[in-house]
Short mmCIF file of C-alpha atoms in Angstrom, two decimals:
data_model
loop_
_atom_site.label_atom_id
_atom_site.label_comp_id
_atom_site.label_asym_id
_atom_site.label_seq_id
_atom_site.Cartn_x
_atom_site.Cartn_y
_atom_site.Cartn_z
CA MET O 1 18.46 -31.99 26.11
CA LYS O 2 15.26 -31.29 24.35
CA LYS O 3 11.99 -29.87 25.02
CA ILE O 4 9.20 -30.38 22.61
CA ILE O 5 6.53 -28.04 23.89
CA PHE O 6 3.81 -29.69 21.47
CA LEU O 7 3.89 -32.69 19.26
CA PHE O 8 0.85 -34.23 17.67
CA ILE O 9 0.80 -37.28 16.17
CA VAL O 10 -1.81 -38.62 13.73
CA GLN O 11 -1.62 -41.46 11.29
CA TRP O 12 0.85 -41.75 8.73
CA ALA O 13 -0.40 -41.56 5.07
CA CYS O 14 1.80 -42.26 2.30
CA SER O 15 -0.07 -40.28 -1.35
CA SER O 16 0.16 -41.10 -5.14
CA ALA O 17 1.78 -39.38 -7.86
CA PHE O 18 -1.24 -39.85 -10.04
CA SER O 19 -4.32 -40.77 -7.55
CA GLN O 20 -5.82 -39.91 -4.57
CA SER O 21 -9.59 -41.09 -3.70
CA VAL O 22 -9.61 -39.81 0.47
CA PRO O 23 -8.07 -37.10 1.96
CA ILE O 24 -4.63 -37.07 3.37
CA THR O 25 -4.38 -37.73 6.89
CA ARG O 26 -0.91 -36.47 7.51
CA GLN O 27 1.80 -37.11 10.48
CA LEU O 28 4.57 -34.39 11.20
CA LYS O 29 7.17 -36.90 11.84
CA LEU O 30 10.20 -36.29 14.13
CA ILE O 31 12.91 -38.28 14.27
CA SER O 32 16.24 -37.54 16.23
CA LEU O 33 19.88 -38.13 14.56
CA SER O 34 23.24 -38.07 16.33
CA GLY O 35 27.00 -38.96 15.94
CA THR O 36 28.85 -38.41 12.93
CA GLY O 37 27.44 -37.59 9.58
CA TYR O 38 27.57 -41.18 8.45
CA GLU O 39 26.22 -42.24 11.61
CA ARG O 40 22.67 -39.54 11.08
CA GLY O 41 22.41 -40.60 7.71
CA TYR O 42 22.36 -44.44 8.67
CA GLN O 43 19.93 -43.59 11.39
CA HIS O 44 17.75 -41.81 9.07
CA GLY O 45 17.16 -44.34 6.28
CA GLN O 46 16.64 -47.32 9.30
CA GLN O 47 14.08 -45.30 10.99
CA LEU O 48 12.41 -44.67 7.52
CA LYS O 49 13.44 -47.21 4.89
CA LYS O 50 9.74 -48.25 3.87
CA GLU O 51 8.74 -44.29 3.79
CA ILE O 52 11.63 -43.56 1.52
CA GLU O 53 11.52 -46.90 -0.67
CA ALA O 54 7.75 -45.95 -1.89
CA LEU O 55 8.93 -42.21 -2.28
CA ILE O 56 11.86 -42.79 -4.69
CA GLY O 57 9.49 -45.09 -6.58
CA ILE O 58 7.20 -42.19 -6.37
CA TRP O 59 9.60 -39.84 -7.39
CA LYS O 60 10.86 -41.77 -10.48
CA LYS O 61 7.17 -42.31 -11.89
CA ASP O 62 6.96 -38.46 -11.68
CA LEU O 63 10.02 -37.95 -13.67
CA GLU O 64 9.04 -40.51 -16.38
CA HIS O 65 5.74 -38.58 -16.66
CA SER O 66 7.35 -35.61 -17.09
CA MET O 67 10.16 -36.12 -18.79
CA GLN O 68 8.59 -38.78 -21.15
CA MET O 69 11.68 -41.04 -20.61
CA PRO O 70 12.52 -43.77 -18.22
CA ALA O 71 13.49 -41.99 -15.26
CA ASP O 72 16.90 -43.77 -14.86
CA SER O 73 17.93 -42.82 -18.49
CA PHE O 74 16.95 -38.97 -17.38
CA LEU O 75 19.13 -39.26 -14.17
CA ALA O 76 21.80 -40.65 -16.03
CA HIS O 77 21.99 -38.04 -18.52
CA PHE O 78 21.17 -35.75 -15.80
CA MET O 79 24.20 -36.92 -13.49
CA ALA O 80 26.57 -37.18 -16.76
CA SER O 81 26.06 -33.35 -16.96
CA THR O 82 26.58 -31.94 -13.87
CA ASN O 83 29.76 -32.38 -11.59
CA PHE O 84 28.50 -31.05 -7.94
CA MET O 85 30.53 -33.41 -6.14
CA LEU O 86 33.86 -31.70 -5.66
CA ALA O 87 31.79 -28.92 -4.42
CA ILE O 88 29.97 -30.63 -2.16
CA LYS O 89 33.40 -32.98 -1.08
CA LYS O 90 34.89 -29.37 -0.46
CA TYR O 91 32.43 -27.47 1.49
CA THR O 92 30.00 -29.91 3.04
CA PRO O 93 32.16 -33.37 3.44
CA GLU O 94 29.93 -34.44 6.24
CA ILE O 95 26.95 -33.87 4.74
CA LEU O 96 27.88 -36.11 1.80
CA GLU O 97 28.62 -38.61 4.51
CA GLU O 98 24.91 -38.36 5.69
CA VAL O 99 23.88 -39.01 2.14
CA LYS O 100 26.08 -42.26 1.93
CA GLY O 101 24.46 -43.85 5.52
CA ILE O 102 20.94 -42.64 4.35
CA ALA O 103 21.48 -45.00 1.40
CA VAL O 104 23.13 -48.23 3.33
CA GLY O 105 20.73 -47.26 5.99
CA SER O 106 17.25 -47.47 3.37
CA GLY O 107 18.72 -50.33 1.40
CA GLN O 108 18.54 -48.24 -1.68
CA THR O 109 21.35 -46.97 -4.19
CA PHE O 110 23.95 -44.07 -3.56
CA ASN O 111 23.14 -42.74 -6.77
CA ASP O 112 19.28 -42.76 -6.32
CA ILE O 113 19.98 -41.31 -2.68
CA TYR O 114 22.50 -38.54 -4.17
CA ALA O 115 20.18 -37.61 -7.01
CA PHE O 116 17.27 -37.16 -5.39
CA GLN O 117 19.03 -34.34 -2.80
CA LEU O 118 19.33 -32.43 -6.27
CA VAL O 119 15.77 -31.11 -6.11
CA ASP O 120 16.71 -27.40 -7.66
CA GLU O 121 19.38 -29.21 -9.51
CA TYR O 122 17.21 -31.54 -11.51
CA TRP O 123 14.67 -28.70 -12.04
CA VAL O 124 17.25 -26.69 -13.13
CA TYR O 125 18.00 -29.47 -15.69
CA GLN O 126 14.48 -29.79 -16.83
CA ASP O 127 14.15 -26.11 -17.23
CA GLN O 128 17.04 -26.26 -19.66
CA LEU O 129 15.19 -29.25 -21.77
CA ARG O 130 11.64 -27.96 -21.98
CA ASN O 131 12.20 -23.74 -20.94
CA ASN O 132 9.48 -24.54 -18.75
CA GLU O 133 8.42 -21.52 -16.62
CA ASP O 134 5.77 -23.20 -14.74
CA HIS O 135 7.99 -23.29 -11.41
CA HIS O 136 5.81 -21.46 -8.55
CA HIS O 137 7.18 -22.59 -5.27
CA CYS O 138 7.50 -20.82 -1.65
CA SER O 139 6.64 -17.65 -0.11
CA SER O 140 8.82 -16.44 2.08
CA ILE O 141 9.20 -13.71 5.47
CA GLY O 142 11.89 -12.79 7.28
CA VAL O 143 11.23 -9.95 10.26
CA PRO O 144 13.90 -8.28 12.46
CA ALA O 145 13.82 -7.93 16.02
CA MET O 146 11.51 -5.04 16.82
CA ASN O 147 9.07 -3.40 18.96
CA GLY O 148 9.66 -6.10 21.27
CA HIS O 149 9.11 -8.56 19.39
CA PRO O 150 11.93 -11.69 18.76
CA ALA O 151 13.14 -12.12 15.03
CA TYR O 152 11.52 -14.80 12.56
CA VAL O 153 12.48 -16.28 9.29
CA SER O 154 9.25 -17.85 7.90
CA GLN O 155 7.86 -19.85 5.02
CA ASN O 156 5.00 -21.83 3.23
CA LEU O 157 7.26 -24.24 1.24
CA ASP O 158 5.59 -25.65 -1.81
CA VAL O 159 6.18 -28.56 -3.71
CA GLU O 160 4.86 -31.26 -6.23
CA SER O 161 1.98 -32.90 -4.80
CA TRP O 162 2.91 -36.03 -5.15
CA MET O 163 5.27 -35.55 -1.85
CA ASP O 164 2.31 -35.12 0.74
CA GLY O 165 2.41 -37.66 3.64
CA TYR O 166 6.38 -37.55 3.82
CA GLN O 167 6.59 -34.65 5.73
CA ILE O 168 9.64 -35.06 8.31
CA ILE O 169 11.42 -32.87 10.87
CA LEU O 170 14.70 -33.95 11.33
CA GLN O 171 16.35 -33.28 14.96
CA ILE O 172 20.26 -32.81 14.62
CA MET O 173 21.79 -33.48 17.77
CA PRO O 174 25.03 -31.61 18.69
CA ASN O 175 28.27 -33.42 17.80
CA GLY O 176 31.71 -31.90 17.79
CA ASN O 177 31.54 -28.89 15.77
CA THR O 178 27.71 -29.76 14.41
CA PRO O 179 25.36 -27.40 16.54
CA GLU O 180 21.87 -28.99 17.25
CA GLN O 181 19.47 -28.44 14.57
CA TYR O 182 15.70 -28.73 13.72
CA ILE O 183 15.35 -29.05 10.02
CA LEU O 184 11.84 -29.53 7.60
CA SER O 185 12.54 -32.32 5.55
CA CYS O 186 11.31 -35.32 3.64
CA ALA O 187 11.94 -39.01 3.64
CA GLY O 188 15.41 -39.59 2.43
CA LEU O 189 16.05 -35.82 1.99
CA VAL O 190 18.91 -34.32 4.16
CA ALA O 191 17.13 -30.58 4.04
CA LEU O 192 14.35 -27.99 2.88
CA ASN O 193 15.01 -25.26 5.38
CA GLY O 194 15.93 -25.43 9.15
CA PHE O 195 17.22 -23.71 11.96
CA ASN O 196 20.16 -24.23 14.57
CA GLU O 197 20.58 -23.59 18.78
CA HIS O 198 22.65 -20.52 17.74
CA GLY O 199 19.90 -18.41 16.30
CA ILE O 200 20.69 -19.27 12.65
CA GLY O 201 17.68 -19.61 10.08
CA VAL O 202 16.95 -20.27 6.79
CA CYS O 203 14.38 -20.50 3.94
CA VAL O 204 14.86 -20.97 0.33
CA ASN O 205 12.77 -20.22 -2.80
CA THR O 206 13.47 -21.40 -6.29
CA LEU O 207 14.57 -18.64 -8.85
CA MET O 208 14.72 -20.46 -12.01
CA GLN O 209 15.39 -17.61 -13.97
CA LEU O 210 18.93 -17.04 -12.27
CA ASN O 211 21.94 -18.58 -13.97
CA ALA O 212 23.00 -21.96 -12.51
CA SER O 213 26.03 -23.72 -12.49
CA ALA O 214 27.05 -27.40 -12.96
CA ASP O 215 29.75 -27.62 -10.44
CA GLY O 216 28.39 -25.53 -7.61
CA LEU O 217 27.07 -26.59 -4.89
CA PRO O 218 23.78 -27.82 -4.34
CA VAL O 219 20.99 -26.08 -2.46
CA ALA O 220 20.13 -28.84 0.12
CA PHE O 221 23.77 -28.69 0.86
CA MET O 222 23.83 -25.11 0.65
CA LEU O 223 21.40 -25.01 3.51
CA ARG O 224 22.94 -27.66 5.59
CA GLY O 225 26.12 -25.40 5.01
CA ILE O 226 24.50 -22.63 6.33
CA LEU O 227 22.69 -24.25 9.43
CA GLY O 228 26.30 -25.89 10.71
CA GLN O 229 27.64 -22.80 11.15
CA LYS O 230 27.69 -21.12 14.89
CA LYS O 231 28.06 -17.41 14.24
CA GLY O 232 26.20 -15.54 11.78
CA SER O 233 28.97 -13.82 10.49
CA ASP O 234 30.24 -17.47 9.18
CA ALA O 235 26.56 -18.38 7.84
CA LEU O 236 27.04 -14.99 6.02
CA ARG O 237 30.19 -15.68 4.88
CA PHE O 238 29.24 -19.10 3.90
CA LEU O 239 26.19 -18.14 1.77
CA GLN O 240 27.78 -15.29 0.07
CA THR O 241 31.55 -16.89 -0.87
CA THR O 242 30.27 -20.30 -2.03
CA LYS O 243 29.54 -21.00 -5.45
CA HIS O 244 25.79 -21.60 -5.93
CA ALA O 245 24.65 -24.59 -8.19
CA SER O 246 21.11 -23.22 -8.75
CA GLY O 247 19.37 -19.86 -8.83
CA GLN O 248 17.71 -19.49 -5.29
CA ASN O 249 16.92 -16.72 -2.64
CA TYR O 250 17.96 -16.94 0.80
CA ILE O 251 16.15 -15.52 3.56
CA LEU O 252 18.90 -15.75 6.49
CA GLY O 253 18.23 -14.92 9.90
CA THR O 254 21.16 -14.52 12.44
CA VAL O 255 19.70 -14.19 15.98
CA ASP O 256 18.19 -10.53 15.83
CA SER O 257 18.66 -9.81 12.23
CA VAL O 258 17.52 -11.04 8.73
CA TYR O 259 18.76 -10.92 5.31
CA ASN O 260 17.48 -11.67 1.82
CA PHE O 261 19.72 -12.71 -0.89
CA GLU O 262 18.99 -13.83 -4.51
CA ALA O 263 21.77 -15.97 -5.72
CA SER O 264 22.91 -17.03 -9.16
CA SER O 265 26.01 -19.19 -10.05
CA ALA O 266 27.90 -15.57 -10.58
CA LYS O 267 26.06 -13.48 -8.16
CA VAL O 268 24.76 -13.24 -4.85
CA MET O 269 22.95 -10.08 -4.70
CA ARG O 270 21.09 -8.60 -1.12
CA MET O 271 17.79 -7.30 -1.47
CA TYR O 272 17.46 -4.80 1.10
CA PRO O 273 14.53 -4.59 3.60
CA ASP O 274 11.17 -2.44 2.59
CA ALA O 275 9.86 0.48 4.42
CA SER O 276 8.18 -1.83 6.84
CA GLY O 277 11.64 -3.46 7.75
CA MET O 278 10.88 -6.78 6.66
CA VAL O 279 11.91 -8.94 3.85
CA PHE O 280 9.85 -11.14 1.71
CA HIS O 281 10.40 -13.09 -1.41
CA THR O 282 8.58 -15.60 -3.68
CA ASN O 283 10.09 -16.99 -6.98
CA ASN O 284 10.96 -14.24 -9.49
CA PRO O 285 14.20 -12.15 -9.08
CA VAL O 286 13.89 -8.74 -8.05
CA VAL O 287 17.67 -7.37 -7.98
CA ASN O 288 19.89 -10.33 -9.45
CA GLU O 289 20.25 -9.48 -13.42
CA ASP O 290 22.02 -12.66 -13.96
CA ILE O 291 19.31 -14.01 -15.77
CA LYS O 292 19.07 -17.10 -18.12
CA PRO O 293 19.09 -16.03 -22.21
CA TRP O 294 15.68 -17.30 -22.30
CA TYR O 295 14.14 -15.60 -19.50
CA LYS O 296 15.90 -11.62 -20.19
CA ASN O 297 12.87 -10.72 -22.20
CA TYR O 298 10.61 -11.54 -19.10
CA PHE O 299 12.89 -9.77 -16.60
CA ASN O 300 12.79 -6.67 -18.82
CA SER O 301 9.60 -6.56 -18.78
CA PHE O 302 9.33 -7.23 -15.12
CA LEU O 303 11.77 -4.22 -14.65
CA ALA O 304 9.33 -1.82 -16.49
CA GLY O 305 6.79 -2.59 -14.56
CA LYS O 306 4.80 -4.71 -17.70
CA THR O 307 5.04 -8.08 -16.09
CA GLN O 308 3.15 -8.20 -12.88
CA LYS O 309 0.55 -10.32 -13.10
CA GLY O 310 2.29 -14.04 -13.31
CA ASN O 311 2.07 -16.17 -9.90
CA SER O 312 4.94 -15.35 -8.01
CA GLU O 313 4.61 -11.57 -8.58
CA ILE O 314 0.87 -11.43 -7.18
CA ARG O 315 2.05 -13.50 -4.09
CA PHE O 316 4.80 -11.51 -3.92
CA THR O 317 2.16 -8.60 -4.28
CA THR O 318 0.13 -10.11 -1.36
CA LEU O 319 3.18 -10.05 1.02
CA GLN O 320 4.42 -6.71 0.09
CA ARG O 321 1.06 -5.02 0.98
CA ARG O 322 0.48 -7.05 4.10
CA ALA O 323 3.90 -5.94 5.44
CA ALA O 324 2.89 -2.22 4.53
CA ASN O 325 -0.48 -2.61 6.33
CA ALA O 326 1.01 -4.81 9.55
CA THR O 327 0.02 -3.26 12.91
CA SER O 328 2.05 -5.67 14.33
CA LYS O 329 5.40 -8.05 13.31
CA ASP O 330 4.41 -10.92 14.99
CA ASP O 331 4.15 -13.90 14.38
CA SER O 332 0.37 -13.70 14.29
CA PHE O 333 0.89 -11.70 11.28
CA ILE O 334 3.10 -14.03 9.95
CA LYS O 335 0.38 -17.21 10.66
CA THR O 336 -2.04 -14.63 9.22
CA THR O 337 0.01 -13.64 5.94
CA LEU O 338 1.10 -17.86 5.32
CA ARG O 339 -2.63 -18.43 5.78
CA SER O 340 -3.94 -16.22 3.49
CA LYS O 341 -5.93 -16.51 -0.24
CA ASP O 342 -6.16 -12.96 -1.05
CA ASP O 343 -5.91 -13.82 -4.50
CA PRO O 344 -8.11 -16.98 -5.19
CA ASN O 345 -5.98 -18.19 -8.17
CA ASN O 346 -2.44 -17.45 -6.75
CA PRO O 347 -2.68 -17.55 -2.95
CA VAL O 348 0.06 -17.77 -0.68
CA CYS O 349 -1.52 -20.96 0.69
CA ARG O 350 -1.90 -23.18 -1.33
CA ALA O 351 -4.03 -26.48 -0.85
CA HIS O 352 -3.70 -30.10 -2.01
CA VAL O 353 -5.47 -30.83 -5.45
CA PRO O 354 -4.54 -34.44 -6.34
CA ASN O 355 -2.84 -34.27 -9.93
CA LYS O 356 -2.57 -30.21 -10.45
CA GLY O 357 0.70 -29.33 -9.91
CA GLY O 358 2.21 -28.00 -6.36
CA PHE O 359 0.69 -27.45 -2.81
CA THR O 360 1.82 -25.92 0.40
CA PHE O 361 4.14 -29.11 1.79
CA ALA O 362 4.58 -27.58 5.25
CA SER O 363 5.08 -23.59 6.92
CA VAL O 364 7.23 -22.62 9.24
CA ILE O 365 8.00 -20.21 11.47
CA TYR O 366 11.57 -19.81 13.03
CA THR O 367 11.81 -17.62 16.28
CA LEU O 368 15.59 -17.06 16.54
CA SER O 369 15.92 -14.82 19.41
CA GLY O 370 14.51 -15.04 22.97
CA THR O 371 13.24 -18.46 23.17
CA ARG O 372 13.98 -20.25 20.40
CA THR O 373 11.40 -22.39 18.90
CA MET O 374 10.25 -23.92 15.45
CA GLN O 375 6.55 -23.85 14.63
CA VAL O 376 5.53 -25.78 11.66
CA THR O 377 2.31 -27.17 10.01
CA ALA O 378 2.65 -30.55 7.86
CA GLY O 379 0.61 -29.70 4.69
CA PRO O 380 -1.20 -26.27 4.21
CA PRO O 381 -1.40 -23.95 7.54
CA ASP O 382 -5.34 -22.80 7.10
CA GLU O 383 -5.73 -26.52 7.52
CA SER O 384 -4.33 -27.49 11.19
CA GLU O 385 -2.94 -25.51 13.59
CA TYR O 386 1.26 -25.45 14.19
CA GLN O 387 3.09 -27.67 16.05
CA VAL O 388 5.89 -26.12 18.64
CA PHE O 389 9.43 -27.20 19.02
CA SER O 390 11.98 -25.75 20.97
CA PHE O 391 15.67 -25.91 21.84
CA ALA O 392 16.00 -26.86 25.94
CA LYS O 393 18.95 -23.84 25.58
#
């Protein structure tokens, strides 16, 4: 049922959280998953059993290093302070079954695999413990269909350097009410962003400054809930009416249109396109004022135009300036922007530097109208060409 236009496979290599002596050779691994939620998860776990085991170990070492306590103790405190399960069971029960399947198929405990899904949520918990503003993740662009070009949703997805080498594409085959999907992720995780056969695509940016909820729907499950919809109106409704666990920006594309929403636990605020007709975002809230107490002074300074020199603000300005000066709003413009390093200290495209925080884990461009394709790189997009996947329909 599928047509893969281009898939370049190189040697699989794993990275270390604390040491890397040779350049990483990256493989963007595609795994096709079919059947029920549990069956998909079991296949995921079995096919990537070694990678999941290694990545869970690296993840726990990183938690121990950053939190200065045993990882299992941190996770026990974190899980005891949250109650996401009720929202997950209510809104995305099939994805919960997928998580159970990943655990069984990989031989890991359910608690570890479940906690591993909660990437943004344990960042929020860490933020509560440390009041840490150093969460600079992702630069995203949405372009509606215009001037003969299709609609695009795109992103440089930035995460910690220890995740390098574990980039995967999940190809979710249609089953019942589940549409076919291509999802960017890492071994053991249900989603980082993605798009489906009905022209619905979504990319996300952490907004740590926004208020969070201990009983909302976590970001990974929110993504899969959106991508499980067949109509753009249903995807918009799901995003706007479901309670969010973590502060997050969502660029949502629905065939020809793109939308930008800043979501906190209490509000989902739309950020409208600028004069270019495009939407773009980094990691500072612009329109949602539902701010955590310890970020209010920062946010007020930002609104007053006094705080424009942070990493996120500089990247946002880069996207804004490039959008305003764009002569053509096609995927060539997007690629050039996602590869840009206009400010070398605060680039949109972030190189992998071992032991030096985050990097661009992957870059994606989803074409939502016309021929629907996923263009993706493993690692920073200035280091390789985009690989292309397409729906047959």
